[in-house]
Amino acid sequence: MVNNAKHMEMEPLEAVNAQCLRTELQWFVAVANERLSVTFPNPPAPSEKDSKQEPPRDKGWLGKLFSDEQEAAQYGDIKLLTTSSATPPDLTQSVATYAELVRHYSMSTEERLVLMLALIPHIQPQLLDIFFAPNKINNRGFSEFGGIKGQQFGGFLPTIETALYIAAGNDLERRFRLAHIFEPDHFFFLHNILYIHTQPGNEPYTSGQICLTDEYTDFFTTGKQRTPQFSMDFPAKRLQTQMEWEDLVLEEVTAKQLDEIRIWLQHRETLMNDWGMAKKLKPGYKALFYGPPGTGKTLTASLLGKLFKRDVYRVDLSMVISKYIGETEKNLEKVFKRAENKNWILFFDEADALFGKRTTISDSHDKYANQEIAYLLQRLEDYPSLVILGTNMRYNIEEAFMRRLQVVVHFPKPQSKERQRLWQSSFSAKAQFAEDVNFEQIARQYELSGGSIVNVVQYASLLALSRGGNVISQSDIIQGIRKEYLKEGKTI
């Protein structure tokens, strides 16, 4: 027993997950076969070619195609199946991610069927091909199977109707009892395990596709969460930095304001759960970073994530904002939906483009801005982690958003003392300085942001390297400063 335990500990999670899902798939196939065999009691007759060969082992309906010999009378012979004789596998000893989730929520048989149905297109899509079988009466699919076909994916994509058919057949009472599984307050949807993709129009709700979120697809298979790729479907880029929190050079007032965010990130769970404040406080934390470009707003957001081991994503508002009514909200929803329950920090740089003050509302198109604001306010309040809005000007942000911020942090241009620290800490340790370099004088004489100082450091370092050495002179630094001043229309 001890050796087996050690073996289990050493077994890769992928292998553990695969074994668990293999067992669950076998159970699902048995349930689906039983449902099909009750609905269609006579299996397809073998073709002449197949009858001459050794008959294969009967695997039930799943994976077979309906034959031309099936008659309408067989289709019409519908029977009710109130319970399945196929017993769900015992997962009490499994350490697979899927098994842990089943135990955590004490899932019912029907909930396991729905979850497995949503997972199958990702791991064994051919198992559902039988549901593409045509109805020989009208030369189209069987209505009770539900399902849709994807645009690129060639397999069968299950819908709510598919799940109800497998779990309840045409037993109306049981179908009605199972409807609660697809309600928004069910843990499948509250905790972002499943979502329903519905098509526009007045089609039945049961025609909505049952989708497993990417997060749980990863957890159930590899056990590792994939980093989302920047695209139109996810208009946000991950922010990373090699710097540490101690490298951040800020004014004392700014640093104290940031301490409020650090304290929240460190003690949120204790405050909300142990202190029982979850019912009194909003779930997340909202902050505004404002100040001139290059003063450390983006770097600070990155370092907060690094300090507390949270991914930070900068939302690309150029890909989010749309002139078409309703499209901006849809694009934002792609980010918020993906970020839910992951503790990501969302950073909206140049946030006034989205959260800025609106002009006077005068016509019906402009009035839609009210709905957009309402959506943004609700989404901000519901997001359970840290959201940071970044802008150059504080008063560009709509008052409705300002009232919902927990902290407003000013990032001014660094003063002489901070500039000197930036000059001294930004150069490489391999750089040497000529005797005429005086960082105290440079910091006192030239007002530059942290970002501009870094640009000068790069310029001066490259000048030294171009001479074949590593000695940086005062002249190199002044040339770099002159370049930065010219960008701003100023001269030395």
Coordinates of C-alpha atoms in Angstrom, one line a residue:
M1 CA 0.0 0.0 0.0
V2 CA 2.8 2.4 0.8
N3 CA 4.5 1.7 -2.5
N4 CA 1.3 2.3 -4.3
A5 CA 0.8 5.6 -2.5
K6 CA 4.3 6.7 -3.5
H7 CA 3.6 5.6 -7.1
M8 CA 0.4 7.7 -7.1
E9 CA 2.3 10.7 -5.8
M10 CA 4.9 10.4 -8.6
E11 CA 2.4 9.8 -11.3
P12 CA 2.0 12.9 -13.6
L13 CA -1.2 14.8 -13.2
E14 CA -1.9 14.4 -16.9
A15 CA -1.9 10.6 -16.4
V16 CA -4.1 10.8 -13.3
N17 CA -6.6 13.1 -15.2
A18 CA -6.6 10.8 -18.2
Q19 CA -7.4 7.7 -16.2
C20 CA -10.2 9.4 -14.3
L21 CA -11.8 10.8 -17.5
R22 CA -11.5 7.5 -19.3
T23 CA -13.5 5.9 -16.5
E24 CA -16.1 8.7 -16.6
L25 CA -16.3 8.5 -20.4
Q26 CA -17.1 4.8 -20.3
W27 CA -19.9 5.5 -17.8
F28 CA -21.2 8.3 -20.0
V29 CA -21.2 6.1 -23.1
A30 CA -23.2 3.4 -21.2
V31 CA -25.8 6.0 -20.2
A32 CA -26.1 7.4 -23.7
N33 CA -26.2 3.9 -25.2
E34 CA -29.1 3.0 -22.8
R35 CA -31.0 6.2 -23.7
L36 CA -30.6 5.5 -27.5
S37 CA -31.5 1.9 -27.1
V38 CA -34.7 2.8 -25.3
T39 CA -35.6 5.5 -27.8
F40 CA -34.7 3.2 -30.8
P41 CA -35.0 -0.4 -29.6
N42 CA -33.9 -2.0 -32.9
P43 CA -30.3 -1.4 -33.8
P44 CA -29.4 -0.9 -37.5
A45 CA -29.1 -4.1 -39.5
P46 CA -25.6 -4.9 -40.7
S47 CA -24.7 -4.3 -44.3
E48 CA -24.1 -7.3 -46.6
K49 CA -20.4 -6.6 -46.4
D50 CA -20.4 -6.5 -42.6
S51 CA -22.4 -9.7 -42.3
K52 CA -19.7 -11.7 -44.1
Q53 CA -17.1 -10.5 -41.6
E54 CA -16.8 -11.6 -38.0
P55 CA -19.3 -9.5 -36.0
P56 CA -17.6 -6.9 -33.9
R57 CA -18.2 -6.6 -30.2
D58 CA -21.4 -4.6 -29.7
K59 CA -20.6 -1.2 -28.3
G60 CA -24.2 0.0 -28.3
W61 CA -25.5 2.9 -30.3
L62 CA -22.9 5.5 -29.6
G63 CA -20.4 5.6 -32.5
K64 CA -22.8 3.8 -34.9
L65 CA -24.8 5.3 -37.8
F66 CA -28.4 4.8 -38.4
S67 CA -29.0 2.5 -41.4
D68 CA -31.5 2.8 -44.2
E69 CA -33.3 -0.2 -42.9
Q70 CA -34.5 1.5 -39.8
E71 CA -38.3 2.0 -40.0
A72 CA -40.5 4.8 -39.0
A73 CA -42.3 2.6 -36.5
Q74 CA -39.1 2.0 -34.6
Y75 CA -38.6 5.8 -34.3
G76 CA -42.1 6.2 -33.0
D77 CA -41.7 3.6 -30.3
I78 CA -40.6 6.0 -27.5
K79 CA -40.3 4.8 -24.0
L80 CA -39.6 6.6 -20.8
L81 CA -36.4 6.0 -18.8
T82 CA -36.7 7.4 -15.3
T83 CA -33.4 6.0 -14.0
S84 CA -30.2 4.6 -15.6
S85 CA -28.8 1.2 -14.7
A86 CA -25.3 2.5 -15.4
T87 CA -23.9 3.5 -12.0
P88 CA -21.5 6.5 -11.9
P89 CA -17.9 5.6 -11.1
D90 CA -16.7 5.9 -7.6
L91 CA -14.3 8.9 -7.6
T92 CA -13.7 9.2 -3.8
Q93 CA -10.1 8.0 -4.0
S94 CA -9.1 9.8 -7.3
V95 CA -6.8 12.8 -7.1
A96 CA -7.7 14.0 -10.6
T97 CA -8.9 17.5 -10.9
Y98 CA -12.2 16.4 -12.3
A99 CA -12.8 14.0 -9.4
E100 CA -11.9 16.7 -6.9
L101 CA -14.5 19.1 -8.4
V102 CA -17.2 16.4 -8.4
R103 CA -16.5 15.8 -4.7
H104 CA -16.3 19.5 -3.8
Y105 CA -19.8 20.2 -5.2
S106 CA -21.2 16.8 -4.3
M107 CA -22.4 16.5 -7.9
S108 CA -25.5 14.6 -8.7
T109 CA -25.6 12.0 -11.5
E110 CA -27.3 14.5 -13.9
E111 CA -24.7 17.2 -13.1
R112 CA -21.9 14.8 -13.9
L113 CA -23.6 13.9 -17.2
V114 CA -23.9 17.6 -18.2
L115 CA -20.3 18.3 -17.2
M116 CA -19.0 15.4 -19.1
L117 CA -21.2 16.3 -22.1
A118 CA -19.6 19.7 -22.2
L119 CA -16.1 18.2 -22.0
I120 CA -16.4 15.5 -24.6
P121 CA -16.0 17.9 -27.6
H122 CA -12.6 18.8 -26.2
I123 CA -11.2 15.3 -25.6
Q124 CA -13.2 12.7 -27.5
P125 CA -15.4 14.5 -30.0
Q126 CA -16.1 11.4 -32.1
L127 CA -18.2 10.0 -29.3
L128 CA -21.0 12.4 -30.2
D129 CA -21.0 11.8 -33.9
I130 CA -24.0 9.5 -33.6
F131 CA -26.1 12.5 -32.9
F132 CA -25.6 13.8 -36.4
A133 CA -27.5 10.7 -37.7
P134 CA -30.3 11.8 -40.1
N135 CA -34.0 11.1 -39.4
K136 CA -35.1 9.0 -42.3
I137 CA -38.6 10.3 -42.1
N138 CA -37.7 13.9 -43.0
N139 CA -34.1 13.8 -43.9
R140 CA -32.8 16.0 -41.2
G141 CA -31.5 15.6 -37.7
F142 CA -33.5 14.3 -34.8
S143 CA -35.0 17.2 -32.9
E144 CA -34.6 15.5 -29.5
F145 CA -30.8 15.3 -30.0
G146 CA -30.4 19.1 -30.1
G147 CA -26.9 20.1 -30.9
I148 CA -25.2 22.3 -33.5
K149 CA -22.3 22.2 -35.8
G150 CA -19.4 24.6 -35.3
Q151 CA -17.9 26.8 -38.0
Q152 CA -14.5 25.2 -38.0
F153 CA -15.0 22.3 -35.5
G154 CA -16.5 19.4 -37.5
G155 CA -17.9 17.5 -34.5
F156 CA -21.2 17.7 -32.7
L157 CA -21.6 20.6 -30.2
P158 CA -24.1 19.7 -27.5
T159 CA -26.9 22.0 -26.4
I160 CA -29.2 22.0 -23.4
E161 CA -31.6 19.8 -25.4
T162 CA -28.9 17.2 -25.8
A163 CA -28.3 17.1 -22.1
L164 CA -32.0 16.8 -21.3
Y165 CA -32.4 14.0 -23.9
I166 CA -29.5 12.0 -22.4
A167 CA -30.6 12.5 -18.8
A168 CA -34.4 12.4 -19.1
G169 CA -35.5 11.4 -22.5
N170 CA -39.0 12.6 -23.1
D171 CA -40.1 12.4 -19.5
L172 CA -41.5 15.9 -19.1
E173 CA -41.6 15.9 -15.3
R174 CA -37.9 14.9 -15.1
R175 CA -36.9 17.4 -17.7
F176 CA -38.6 20.1 -15.8
R177 CA -36.8 19.1 -12.6
L178 CA -33.5 19.2 -14.4
A179 CA -34.0 22.7 -15.6
H180 CA -32.4 24.1 -12.5
I181 CA -29.0 22.9 -13.6
F182 CA -29.1 25.5 -16.4
E183 CA -30.1 28.4 -14.2
P184 CA -27.7 31.3 -13.7
D185 CA -27.5 30.7 -9.9
H186 CA -26.3 27.1 -10.3
F187 CA -22.7 26.6 -9.3
F188 CA -21.8 25.7 -12.9
F189 CA -22.5 29.3 -13.9
L190 CA -21.9 31.1 -10.7
H191 CA -18.3 29.8 -10.5
N192 CA -17.6 30.1 -14.2
I193 CA -17.4 26.3 -15.0
L194 CA -19.9 26.3 -17.8
Y195 CA -21.6 29.0 -19.9
I196 CA -24.5 28.9 -22.4
H197 CA -23.9 30.3 -25.8
T198 CA -27.2 31.4 -27.2
Q199 CA -28.1 32.5 -30.8
P200 CA -30.0 35.7 -31.4
G201 CA -33.7 35.3 -32.1
N202 CA -36.7 33.8 -30.4
E203 CA -35.4 30.2 -30.5
P204 CA -36.0 27.9 -27.4
Y205 CA -33.5 28.4 -24.6
T206 CA -32.7 24.7 -24.8
S207 CA -31.1 25.4 -28.2
G208 CA -28.2 27.2 -26.4
Q209 CA -24.8 25.5 -26.6
I210 CA -23.4 24.1 -23.4
C211 CA -19.8 25.3 -23.2
L212 CA -17.0 24.4 -20.8
T213 CA -14.8 27.4 -20.0
D214 CA -11.2 27.3 -21.2
E215 CA -10.1 27.4 -17.5
Y216 CA -11.8 24.2 -16.6
T217 CA -10.9 22.5 -19.8
D218 CA -7.2 23.1 -18.9
F219 CA -7.7 21.9 -15.3
F220 CA -9.5 18.7 -16.3
T221 CA -6.8 17.7 -18.9
T222 CA -3.3 19.1 -18.3
G223 CA -4.0 20.6 -14.9
K224 CA -2.3 23.8 -16.1
Q225 CA -4.0 26.9 -17.1
R226 CA -3.0 28.3 -20.5
T227 CA -2.0 32.0 -20.8
P228 CA -4.6 33.6 -23.1
Q229 CA -3.3 34.9 -26.3
F230 CA -3.8 38.5 -27.2
S231 CA -6.4 38.6 -30.0
M232 CA -9.8 40.1 -30.9
D233 CA -11.3 37.4 -28.7
F234 CA -9.1 38.5 -25.8
P235 CA -8.1 42.1 -26.2
A236 CA -5.6 42.3 -23.3
K237 CA -1.9 41.7 -22.9
R238 CA -0.1 40.3 -19.9
L239 CA 2.2 42.8 -18.2
Q240 CA 5.5 41.4 -16.8
T241 CA 8.7 43.1 -15.4
Q242 CA 12.1 42.0 -14.2
M243 CA 12.2 44.7 -11.7
E244 CA 11.3 44.3 -8.0
W245 CA 9.1 46.4 -5.7
E246 CA 12.2 47.8 -4.0
D247 CA 13.3 49.2 -7.4
L248 CA 10.2 51.5 -7.5
V249 CA 11.1 55.1 -6.9
L250 CA 8.1 57.2 -5.8
E251 CA 7.3 60.1 -3.6
E252 CA 6.4 59.3 0.0
V253 CA 2.7 60.3 -0.4
T254 CA 2.3 58.1 -3.5
A255 CA 4.0 55.2 -1.7
K256 CA 1.6 55.5 1.2
Q257 CA -1.4 55.5 -1.1
L258 CA -0.1 52.3 -2.8
D259 CA 0.2 50.7 0.7
E260 CA -3.6 50.8 0.9
I261 CA -3.7 48.5 -2.2
R262 CA -1.0 46.2 -0.9
I263 CA -2.8 45.8 2.4
W264 CA -6.0 44.9 0.6
L265 CA -4.3 42.4 -1.7
Q266 CA -2.6 40.8 1.3
H267 CA -5.6 40.7 3.7
R268 CA -8.7 40.5 1.4
E269 CA -9.5 36.9 2.2
T270 CA -9.3 37.4 5.9
L271 CA -11.4 40.6 5.8
M272 CA -14.1 39.1 3.6
N273 CA -14.3 35.6 5.0
D274 CA -12.8 35.4 8.5
W275 CA -14.2 38.8 9.5
G276 CA -17.5 38.1 7.7
M277 CA -17.5 41.3 5.6
A278 CA -18.4 39.7 2.3
K279 CA -22.0 40.5 2.8
K280 CA -21.3 44.2 3.5
L281 CA -18.5 45.1 1.1
K282 CA -18.1 44.9 -2.7
P283 CA -16.0 42.0 -3.7
G284 CA -13.2 43.8 -5.5
Y285 CA -11.0 46.9 -5.2
K286 CA -10.9 49.8 -7.7
A287 CA -8.0 52.2 -8.0
L288 CA -7.2 55.2 -10.2
F289 CA -3.6 56.0 -11.1
Y290 CA -3.2 59.4 -12.6
G291 CA -0.2 61.5 -13.6
P292 CA 2.0 62.4 -16.6
P293 CA 3.3 59.7 -18.9
G294 CA 6.4 57.9 -17.7
T295 CA 5.8 58.4 -14.0
G296 CA 5.4 54.6 -13.2
K297 CA 1.7 53.8 -13.5
T298 CA 2.1 50.8 -15.7
L299 CA 5.3 49.6 -13.8
T300 CA 3.5 49.8 -10.5
A301 CA 0.6 47.8 -11.8
S302 CA 3.1 45.1 -13.0
L303 CA 4.9 45.1 -9.7
L304 CA 1.7 44.7 -7.7
G305 CA 1.0 41.6 -9.6
K306 CA 4.5 40.3 -9.2
L307 CA 4.6 41.0 -5.5
F308 CA 1.3 39.1 -4.8
K309 CA 1.8 36.4 -7.6
R310 CA -1.1 37.6 -9.6
D311 CA -1.3 38.0 -13.4
V312 CA -1.7 41.5 -14.6
Y313 CA -3.4 42.2 -18.0
R314 CA -3.5 45.6 -19.7
V315 CA -6.7 45.9 -21.6
D316 CA -6.2 47.3 -25.1
L317 CA -9.0 49.9 -25.4
S318 CA -8.3 50.4 -29.1
M319 CA -9.6 46.9 -29.7
V320 CA -12.4 47.3 -27.2
I321 CA -14.1 50.5 -28.0
S322 CA -16.5 50.3 -31.0
K323 CA -18.7 52.9 -32.7
Y324 CA -21.4 50.2 -33.1
I325 CA -24.0 50.1 -30.4
G326 CA -23.4 47.2 -28.0
E327 CA -20.1 46.1 -29.4
T328 CA -18.0 47.8 -26.7
E329 CA -19.7 45.9 -24.0
K330 CA -19.4 42.6 -25.9
N331 CA -15.6 43.2 -26.3
L332 CA -15.2 44.1 -22.6
E333 CA -17.2 41.0 -21.6
K334 CA -14.6 38.8 -23.3
V335 CA -12.0 40.1 -20.9
F336 CA -14.1 40.1 -17.7
K337 CA -15.5 36.6 -18.4
R338 CA -12.0 35.2 -18.9
A339 CA -10.7 37.0 -15.8
E340 CA -13.4 35.9 -13.4
N341 CA -12.3 33.7 -10.5
K342 CA -8.7 34.0 -11.5
N343 CA -7.6 36.9 -9.2
W344 CA -6.2 38.7 -12.2
I345 CA -5.4 42.4 -11.9
L346 CA -6.9 44.4 -14.8
F347 CA -5.2 47.6 -15.9
F348 CA -7.1 50.0 -18.1
D349 CA -4.4 52.4 -19.4
E350 CA -5.6 55.7 -20.9
A351 CA -8.9 54.8 -19.2
D352 CA -10.5 58.2 -20.0
A353 CA -11.2 56.8 -23.5
L354 CA -13.7 54.4 -21.9
F355 CA -14.4 55.8 -18.5
G356 CA -14.2 59.5 -19.4
K357 CA -16.8 62.1 -19.1
R358 CA -19.5 62.0 -21.8
T359 CA -20.7 65.0 -23.7
T360 CA -24.3 66.2 -23.2
I361 CA -26.8 63.5 -24.3
S362 CA -29.0 64.9 -27.1
D363 CA -30.2 62.2 -29.4
S364 CA -31.2 58.5 -29.3
H365 CA -27.7 57.3 -30.3
D366 CA -26.0 59.3 -27.5
K367 CA -28.5 58.1 -25.0
Y368 CA -27.1 54.6 -25.5
A369 CA -24.0 55.9 -23.6
N370 CA -26.1 55.7 -20.5
Q371 CA -26.5 52.0 -21.0
E372 CA -22.8 51.6 -21.6
I373 CA -22.0 53.5 -18.4
A374 CA -24.5 51.3 -16.5
Y375 CA -22.8 48.1 -17.8
L376 CA -19.3 49.4 -16.9
L377 CA -20.4 50.4 -13.4
Q378 CA -22.0 47.0 -12.8
R379 CA -19.0 45.1 -14.2
L380 CA -16.5 47.1 -12.1
E381 CA -18.6 46.5 -8.9
D382 CA -18.9 42.8 -9.6
Y383 CA -15.3 42.1 -10.5
P384 CA -13.8 40.4 -7.4
S385 CA -10.1 41.4 -7.9
L386 CA -8.2 44.6 -8.4
V387 CA -9.1 46.9 -11.3
I388 CA -6.7 49.9 -12.0
L389 CA -7.7 52.8 -14.2
G390 CA -4.8 54.8 -15.6
T391 CA -5.0 58.3 -17.0
N392 CA -3.0 61.4 -17.4
M393 CA -5.7 63.7 -16.0
R394 CA -7.8 62.8 -13.0
Y395 CA -10.7 65.1 -13.9
N396 CA -11.2 63.3 -17.3
I397 CA -12.9 60.4 -15.5
E398 CA -16.7 60.3 -15.2
E399 CA -17.9 61.1 -11.7
A400 CA -20.0 58.0 -11.6
F401 CA -16.8 55.9 -11.8
M402 CA -14.9 58.2 -9.4
R403 CA -17.4 57.6 -6.7
R404 CA -16.8 53.8 -6.9
L405 CA -13.0 54.0 -6.5
Q406 CA -11.5 52.9 -3.2
V407 CA -8.3 54.9 -3.7
V408 CA -6.9 57.6 -6.1
V409 CA -3.2 57.5 -6.5
H410 CA -1.3 60.5 -7.9
F411 CA 1.9 59.8 -9.8
P412 CA 3.6 63.2 -10.1
K413 CA 6.9 63.8 -12.0
P414 CA 9.7 62.9 -9.6
Q415 CA 11.3 65.6 -7.5
S416 CA 15.0 66.2 -7.3
K417 CA 15.6 63.6 -4.6
E418 CA 13.6 60.9 -6.5
R419 CA 15.3 61.8 -9.8
Q420 CA 18.8 61.4 -8.2
R421 CA 17.8 57.9 -7.0
L422 CA 16.5 57.1 -10.4
W423 CA 19.8 58.2 -12.1
Q424 CA 21.9 56.2 -9.6
S425 CA 19.8 53.0 -9.9
S426 CA 19.0 52.9 -13.6
F427 CA 22.5 52.3 -15.1
S428 CA 24.0 48.9 -15.5
A429 CA 26.4 47.7 -12.8
K430 CA 29.0 47.3 -15.5
A431 CA 28.9 51.0 -16.4
Q432 CA 31.7 53.3 -15.3
F433 CA 31.3 57.0 -15.0
A434 CA 33.7 59.8 -15.9
E435 CA 34.9 62.1 -13.1
D436 CA 32.7 65.0 -14.4
V437 CA 29.4 63.0 -13.9
N438 CA 27.4 64.6 -11.1
F439 CA 24.0 63.0 -10.6
E440 CA 23.0 65.4 -7.8
Q441 CA 23.5 68.3 -10.1
I442 CA 21.8 66.6 -13.1
A443 CA 18.8 65.6 -10.9
R444 CA 18.5 69.2 -9.5
Q445 CA 18.8 70.9 -12.9
Y446 CA 16.8 68.8 -15.3
E447 CA 13.1 67.9 -14.6
L448 CA 12.4 64.5 -16.2
S449 CA 10.0 61.7 -15.6
G450 CA 11.2 58.2 -14.7
G451 CA 10.4 57.0 -18.2
S452 CA 12.5 59.8 -19.7
I453 CA 15.4 59.1 -17.4
V454 CA 15.4 55.5 -18.5
N455 CA 15.5 56.7 -22.2
V456 CA 18.5 58.9 -21.4
V457 CA 20.3 56.0 -19.6
Q458 CA 19.8 53.8 -22.7
Y459 CA 21.1 56.5 -25.0
A460 CA 24.2 57.3 -22.9
S461 CA 25.0 53.6 -22.4
L462 CA 24.8 53.0 -26.2
L463 CA 27.1 56.0 -26.8
A464 CA 29.7 54.4 -24.4
L465 CA 29.4 51.0 -26.1
S466 CA 29.8 52.6 -29.6
R467 CA 33.2 53.9 -28.5
G468 CA 34.2 50.4 -27.5
G469 CA 34.2 51.1 -23.7
N470 CA 31.9 51.3 -20.7
V471 CA 32.7 54.8 -19.5
I472 CA 29.8 57.2 -19.5
S473 CA 30.5 60.9 -19.5
Q474 CA 28.5 64.0 -18.4
S475 CA 28.3 64.9 -22.1
D476 CA 26.7 61.6 -23.0
I477 CA 24.0 62.2 -20.4
I478 CA 23.4 65.8 -21.4
Q479 CA 23.0 64.8 -25.1
G480 CA 20.4 62.2 -24.0
I481 CA 18.6 64.8 -21.9
R482 CA 18.6 67.2 -24.9
K483 CA 16.9 64.6 -27.0
E484 CA 14.2 64.1 -24.3
Y485 CA 13.6 67.8 -24.0
L486 CA 13.2 68.1 -27.8
K487 CA 10.4 65.5 -27.7
E488 CA 8.5 67.8 -25.3
G489 CA 9.3 70.9 -27.4
K490 CA 11.8 72.2 -24.8
T491 CA 15.4 73.2 -25.0
I492 CA 18.3 73.1 -22.5

